[in-house]
Coordinates of N, CA and C in Angstrom, one line a residue:
X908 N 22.6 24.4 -22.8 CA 21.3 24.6 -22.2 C 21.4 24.4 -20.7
X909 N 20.9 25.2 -20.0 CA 20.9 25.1 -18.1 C 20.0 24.8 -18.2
X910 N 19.3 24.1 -16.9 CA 18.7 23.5 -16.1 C 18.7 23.2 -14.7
X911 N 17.4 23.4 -14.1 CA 17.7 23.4 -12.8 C 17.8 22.3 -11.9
X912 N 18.4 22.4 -10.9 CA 18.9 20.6 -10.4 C 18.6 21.3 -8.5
X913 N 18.6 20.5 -8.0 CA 18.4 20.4 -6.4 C 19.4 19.2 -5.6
X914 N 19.9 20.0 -4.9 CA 20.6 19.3 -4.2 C 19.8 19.2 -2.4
X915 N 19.2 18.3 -2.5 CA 18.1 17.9 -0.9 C 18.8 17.7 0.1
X916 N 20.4 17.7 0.1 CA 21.1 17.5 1.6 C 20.9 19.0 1.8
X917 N 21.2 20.0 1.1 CA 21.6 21.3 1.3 C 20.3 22.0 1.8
X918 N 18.6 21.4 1.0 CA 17.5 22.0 1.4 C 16.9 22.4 2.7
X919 N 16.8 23.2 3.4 CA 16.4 23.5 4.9 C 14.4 23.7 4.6
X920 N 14.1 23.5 3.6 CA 12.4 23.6 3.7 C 12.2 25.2 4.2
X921 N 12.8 26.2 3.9 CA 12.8 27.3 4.1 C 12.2 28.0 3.4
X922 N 11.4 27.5 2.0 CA 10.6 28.0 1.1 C 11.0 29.6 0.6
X923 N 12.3 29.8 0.5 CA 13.0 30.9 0.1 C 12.7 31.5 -1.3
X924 N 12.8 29.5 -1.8 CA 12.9 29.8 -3.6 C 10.8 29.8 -3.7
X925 N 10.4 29.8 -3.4 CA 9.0 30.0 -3.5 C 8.2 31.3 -3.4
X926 N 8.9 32.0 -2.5 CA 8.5 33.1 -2.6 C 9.2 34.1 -3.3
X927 N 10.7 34.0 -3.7 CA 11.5 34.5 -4.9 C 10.8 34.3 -6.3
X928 N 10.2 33.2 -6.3 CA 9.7 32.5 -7.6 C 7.9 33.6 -7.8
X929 N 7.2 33.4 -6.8 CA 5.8 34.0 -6.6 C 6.3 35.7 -7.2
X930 N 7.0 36.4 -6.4 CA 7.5 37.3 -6.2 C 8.1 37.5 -7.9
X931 N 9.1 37.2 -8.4 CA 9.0 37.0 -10.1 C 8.5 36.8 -11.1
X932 N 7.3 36.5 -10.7 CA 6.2 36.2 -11.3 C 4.8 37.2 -10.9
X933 N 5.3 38.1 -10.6 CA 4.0 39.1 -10.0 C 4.1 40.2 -10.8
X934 N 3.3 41.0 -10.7 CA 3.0 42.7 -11.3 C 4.7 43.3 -11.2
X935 N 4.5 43.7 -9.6 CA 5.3 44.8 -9.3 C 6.7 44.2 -9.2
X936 N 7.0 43.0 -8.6 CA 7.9 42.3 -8.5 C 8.7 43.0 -7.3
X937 N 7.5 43.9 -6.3 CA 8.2 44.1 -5.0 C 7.1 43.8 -4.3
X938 N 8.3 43.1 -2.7 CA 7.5 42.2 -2.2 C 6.1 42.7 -1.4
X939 N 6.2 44.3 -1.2 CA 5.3 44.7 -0.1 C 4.3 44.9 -0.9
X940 N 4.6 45.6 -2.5 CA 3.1 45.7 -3.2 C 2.8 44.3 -3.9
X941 N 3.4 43.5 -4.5 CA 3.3 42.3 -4.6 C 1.6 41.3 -3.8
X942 N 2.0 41.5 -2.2 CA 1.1 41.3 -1.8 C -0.3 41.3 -1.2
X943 N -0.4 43.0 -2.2 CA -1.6 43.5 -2.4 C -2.1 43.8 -4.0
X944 N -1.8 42.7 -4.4 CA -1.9 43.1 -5.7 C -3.2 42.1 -5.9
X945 N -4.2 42.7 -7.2 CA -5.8 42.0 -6.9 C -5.1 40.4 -7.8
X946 N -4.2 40.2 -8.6 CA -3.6 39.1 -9.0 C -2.6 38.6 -8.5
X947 N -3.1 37.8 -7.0 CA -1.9 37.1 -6.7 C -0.9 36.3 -7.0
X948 N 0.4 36.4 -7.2 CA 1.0 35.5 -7.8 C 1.2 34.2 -7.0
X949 N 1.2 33.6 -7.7 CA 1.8 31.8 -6.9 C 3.0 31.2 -7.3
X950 N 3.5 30.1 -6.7 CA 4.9 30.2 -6.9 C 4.5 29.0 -8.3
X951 N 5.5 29.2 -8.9 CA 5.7 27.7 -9.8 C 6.5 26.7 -9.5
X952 N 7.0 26.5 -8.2 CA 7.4 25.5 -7.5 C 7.3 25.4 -5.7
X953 N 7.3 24.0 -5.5 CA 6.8 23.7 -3.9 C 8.0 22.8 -3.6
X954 N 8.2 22.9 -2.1 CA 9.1 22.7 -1.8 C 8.4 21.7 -0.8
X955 N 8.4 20.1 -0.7 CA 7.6 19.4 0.3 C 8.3 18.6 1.2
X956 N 8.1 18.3 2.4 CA 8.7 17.7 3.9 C 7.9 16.2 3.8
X957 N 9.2 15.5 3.5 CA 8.8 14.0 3.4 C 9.8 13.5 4.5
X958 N 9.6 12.9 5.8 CA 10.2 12.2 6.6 C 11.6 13.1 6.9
X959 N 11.7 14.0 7.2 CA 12.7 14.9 8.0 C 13.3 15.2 6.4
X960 N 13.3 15.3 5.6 CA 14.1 15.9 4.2 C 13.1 16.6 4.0
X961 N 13.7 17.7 2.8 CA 12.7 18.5 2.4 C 13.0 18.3 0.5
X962 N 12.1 18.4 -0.1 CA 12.5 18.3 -1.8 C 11.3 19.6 -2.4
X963 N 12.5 20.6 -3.1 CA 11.6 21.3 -3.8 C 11.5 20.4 -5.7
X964 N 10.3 21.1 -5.9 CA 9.7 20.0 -6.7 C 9.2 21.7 -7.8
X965 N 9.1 21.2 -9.3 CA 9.4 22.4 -10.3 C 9.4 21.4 -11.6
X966 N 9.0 22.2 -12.5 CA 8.6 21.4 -14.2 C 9.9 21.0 -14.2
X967 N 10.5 19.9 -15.0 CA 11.7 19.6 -15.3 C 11.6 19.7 -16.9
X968 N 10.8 19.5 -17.5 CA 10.9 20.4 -18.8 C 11.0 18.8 -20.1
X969 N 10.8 18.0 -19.4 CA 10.8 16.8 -20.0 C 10.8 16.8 -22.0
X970 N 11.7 15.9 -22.3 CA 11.9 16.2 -23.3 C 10.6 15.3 -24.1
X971 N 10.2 14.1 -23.4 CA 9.1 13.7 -23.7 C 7.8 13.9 -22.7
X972 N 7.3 15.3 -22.7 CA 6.4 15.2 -22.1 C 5.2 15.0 -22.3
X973 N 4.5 14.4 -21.1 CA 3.3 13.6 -20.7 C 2.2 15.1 -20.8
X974 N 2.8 15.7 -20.7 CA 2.0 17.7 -20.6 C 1.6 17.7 -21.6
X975 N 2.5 18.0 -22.6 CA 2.2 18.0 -23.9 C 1.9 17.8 -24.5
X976 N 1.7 16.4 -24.6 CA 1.0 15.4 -25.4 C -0.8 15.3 -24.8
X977 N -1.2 15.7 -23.5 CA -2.5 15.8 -22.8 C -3.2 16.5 -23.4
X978 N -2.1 17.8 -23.6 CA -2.8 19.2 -23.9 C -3.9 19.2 -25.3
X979 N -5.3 19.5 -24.8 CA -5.7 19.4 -25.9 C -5.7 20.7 -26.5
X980 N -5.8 22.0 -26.0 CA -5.8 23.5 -26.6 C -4.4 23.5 -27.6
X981 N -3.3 22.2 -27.5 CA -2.1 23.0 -28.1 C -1.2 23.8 -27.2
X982 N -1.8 24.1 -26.2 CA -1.1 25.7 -25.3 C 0.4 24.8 -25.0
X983 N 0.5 24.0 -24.7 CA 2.0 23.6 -24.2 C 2.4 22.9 -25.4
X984 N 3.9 23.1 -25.3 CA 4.8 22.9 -26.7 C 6.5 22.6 -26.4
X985 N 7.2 21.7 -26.5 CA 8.3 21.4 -26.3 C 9.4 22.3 -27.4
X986 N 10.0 23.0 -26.7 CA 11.1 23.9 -27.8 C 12.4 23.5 -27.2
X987 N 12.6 22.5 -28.8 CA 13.5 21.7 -28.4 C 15.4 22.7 -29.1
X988 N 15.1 24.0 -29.0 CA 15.9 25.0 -29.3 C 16.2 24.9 -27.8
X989 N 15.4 25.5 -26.9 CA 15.5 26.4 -25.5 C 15.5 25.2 -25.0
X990 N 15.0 23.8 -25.2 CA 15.2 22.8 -24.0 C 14.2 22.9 -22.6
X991 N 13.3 23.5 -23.5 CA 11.8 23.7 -22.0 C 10.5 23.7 -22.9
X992 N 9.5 23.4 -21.8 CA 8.2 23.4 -22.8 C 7.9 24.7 -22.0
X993 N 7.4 25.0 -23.3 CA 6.9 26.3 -23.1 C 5.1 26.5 -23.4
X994 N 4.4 27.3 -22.2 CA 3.2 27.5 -22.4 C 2.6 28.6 -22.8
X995 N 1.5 28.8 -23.5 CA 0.7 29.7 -24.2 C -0.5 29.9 -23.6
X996 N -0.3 30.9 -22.5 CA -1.6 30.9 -21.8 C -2.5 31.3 -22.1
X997 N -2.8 32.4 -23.8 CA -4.2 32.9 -23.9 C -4.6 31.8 -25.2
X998 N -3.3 30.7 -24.9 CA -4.8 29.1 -25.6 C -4.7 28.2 -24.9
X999 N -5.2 28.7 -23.5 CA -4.8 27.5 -22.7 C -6.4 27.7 -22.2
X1000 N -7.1 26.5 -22.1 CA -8.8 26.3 -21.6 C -8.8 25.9 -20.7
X1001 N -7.5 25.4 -19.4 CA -8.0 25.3 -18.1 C -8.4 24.3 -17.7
X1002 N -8.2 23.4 -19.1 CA -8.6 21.8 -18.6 C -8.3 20.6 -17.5
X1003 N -6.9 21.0 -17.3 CA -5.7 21.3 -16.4 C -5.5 19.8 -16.2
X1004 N -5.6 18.8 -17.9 CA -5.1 17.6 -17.9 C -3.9 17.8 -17.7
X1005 N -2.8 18.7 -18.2 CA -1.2 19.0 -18.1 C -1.0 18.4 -16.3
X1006 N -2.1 18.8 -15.3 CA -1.7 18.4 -14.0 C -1.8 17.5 -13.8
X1007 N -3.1 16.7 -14.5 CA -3.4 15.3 -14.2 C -2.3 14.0 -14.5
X1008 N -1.8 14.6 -15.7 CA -1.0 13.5 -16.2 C 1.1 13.8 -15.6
X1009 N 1.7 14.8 -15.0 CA 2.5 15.1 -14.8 C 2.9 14.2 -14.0
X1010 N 4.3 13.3 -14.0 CA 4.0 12.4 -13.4 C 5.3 12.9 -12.1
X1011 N 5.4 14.0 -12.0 CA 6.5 14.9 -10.6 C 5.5 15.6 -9.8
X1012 N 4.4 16.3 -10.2 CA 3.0 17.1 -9.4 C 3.8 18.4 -9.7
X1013 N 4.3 18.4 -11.2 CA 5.2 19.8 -10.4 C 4.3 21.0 -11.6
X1014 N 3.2 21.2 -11.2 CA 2.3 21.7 -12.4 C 1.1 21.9 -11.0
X1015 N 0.5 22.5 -11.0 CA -0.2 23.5 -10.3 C -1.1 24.3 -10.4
X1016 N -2.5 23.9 -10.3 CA -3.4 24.7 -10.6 C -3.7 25.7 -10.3
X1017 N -3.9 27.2 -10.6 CA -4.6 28.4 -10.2 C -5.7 28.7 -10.3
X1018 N -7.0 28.3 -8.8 CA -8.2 28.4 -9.1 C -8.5 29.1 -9.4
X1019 N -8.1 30.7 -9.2 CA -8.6 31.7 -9.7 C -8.8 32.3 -11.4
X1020 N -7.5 31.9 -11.7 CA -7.3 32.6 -13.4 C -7.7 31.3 -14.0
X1021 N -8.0 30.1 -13.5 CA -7.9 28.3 -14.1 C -6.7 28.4 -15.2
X1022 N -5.5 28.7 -15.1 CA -4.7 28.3 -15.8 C -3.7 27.8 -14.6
X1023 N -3.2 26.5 -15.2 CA -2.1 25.8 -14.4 C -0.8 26.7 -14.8
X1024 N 0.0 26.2 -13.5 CA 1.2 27.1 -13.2 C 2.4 25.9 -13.0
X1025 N 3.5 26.6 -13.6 CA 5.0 25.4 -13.8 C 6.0 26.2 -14.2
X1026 N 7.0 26.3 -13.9 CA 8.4 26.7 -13.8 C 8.4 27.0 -15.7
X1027 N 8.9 28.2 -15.4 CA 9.0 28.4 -17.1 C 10.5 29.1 -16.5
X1028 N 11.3 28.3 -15.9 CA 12.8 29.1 -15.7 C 13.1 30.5 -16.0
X1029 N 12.2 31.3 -15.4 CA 12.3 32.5 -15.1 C 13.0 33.1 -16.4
X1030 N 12.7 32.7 -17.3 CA 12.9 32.9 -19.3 C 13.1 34.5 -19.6
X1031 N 12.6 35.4 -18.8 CA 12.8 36.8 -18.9 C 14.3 37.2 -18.5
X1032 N 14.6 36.4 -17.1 CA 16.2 36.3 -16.6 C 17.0 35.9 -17.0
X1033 N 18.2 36.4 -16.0 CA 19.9 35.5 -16.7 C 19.4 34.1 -15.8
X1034 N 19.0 34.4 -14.8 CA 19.4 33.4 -13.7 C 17.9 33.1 -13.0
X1035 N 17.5 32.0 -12.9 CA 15.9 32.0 -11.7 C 15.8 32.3 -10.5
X1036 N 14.6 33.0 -10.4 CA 14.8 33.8 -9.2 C 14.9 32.8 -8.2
X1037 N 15.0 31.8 -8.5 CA 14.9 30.4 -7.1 C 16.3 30.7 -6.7
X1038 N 17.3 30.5 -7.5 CA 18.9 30.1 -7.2 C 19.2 31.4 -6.5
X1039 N 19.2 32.6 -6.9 CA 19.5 33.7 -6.2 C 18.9 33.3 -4.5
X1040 N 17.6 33.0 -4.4 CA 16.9 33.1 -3.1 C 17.3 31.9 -2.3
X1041 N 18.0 31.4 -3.0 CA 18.0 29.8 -1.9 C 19.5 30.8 -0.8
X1042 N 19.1 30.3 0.6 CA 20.8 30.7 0.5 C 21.3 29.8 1.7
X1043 N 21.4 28.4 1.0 CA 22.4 27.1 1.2 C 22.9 26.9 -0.6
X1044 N 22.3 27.3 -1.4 CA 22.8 27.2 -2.5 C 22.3 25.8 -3.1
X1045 N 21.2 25.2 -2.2 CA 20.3 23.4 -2.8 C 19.6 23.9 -3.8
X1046 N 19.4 25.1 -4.7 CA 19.1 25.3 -5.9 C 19.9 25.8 -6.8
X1047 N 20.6 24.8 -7.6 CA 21.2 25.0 -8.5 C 21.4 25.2 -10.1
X1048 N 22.0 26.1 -10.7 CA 21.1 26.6 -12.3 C 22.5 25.8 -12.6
X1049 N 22.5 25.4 -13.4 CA 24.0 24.7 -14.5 C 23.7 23.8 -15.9
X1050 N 24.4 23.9 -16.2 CA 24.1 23.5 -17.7 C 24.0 21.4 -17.7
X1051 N 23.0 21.0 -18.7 CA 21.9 20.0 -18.8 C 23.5 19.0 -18.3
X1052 N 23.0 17.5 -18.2 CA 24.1 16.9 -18.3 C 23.8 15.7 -18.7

């Protein structure tokens, strides 16, 4: 099972993997129509500047999560096959306890659609679109440890 890991010496706060991430998560999944699209996408991870470092920050997929257990719709579920919790957004009500109780901030509300937003490791891909986009390589996909 992979997972993603960050290496913060390597991070330049260049917000590369954010917009790779927004950008994979959109309609067209190109960047010029992307940005006119009436459903903006957002990234499912942030990348924040704490005292000259930069740390990108993203669901870690906890095997005991605090998400999970919040959720009152059910919509989030630990699949302990794939090694990620996985969400169900048409039973998800928006309550957006999953952000309250996260204890990384790496869960993210979307005022618009009220469904919170979190790293579902780009599940469609081989690879997340973060790692391709970083290019110091401080986003790293490799298997759990």
């Amino acid at each position: 099972m992979k997972n993603l890991y960050y290496d913060v010496k390597k991070c330049l706060g260049c917000k590369s993997c954010e917009i790779a991430c927004g950008l994979a998560h959109s309609l067209t999944q190109d960047l010029i129509k992307a940005v006119k699209e009436e459903k903006f996408s957002l990234p499912r991870k942030n990348v924040y500047a704490v005292k000259g470092k930069n740390f990108p920050v993203s669901c870690r997929h906890c095997d005991d999560a605090k998400c999970v257990t919040a959720c009152m719709s059910g919509c989030l579920v630990y699949d302990q096959d794939k090694g990620m919790v996985i969400h169900d957004e048409s039973r998800c009500v928006g309550c957006w306890m999953c952000v309250m109780v996260c204890p990384y901030g790496a869960i993210r509300p979307d005022l618009k659609t009220k469904i919170p937003l979190r790293c579902d490791k780009c599940k469609d891909k081989d690879e997340p679109a973060c790692v391709k986009a970083c290019p110091t390589g401080a986003v790293i996909w490799k298997e759990s440890v």
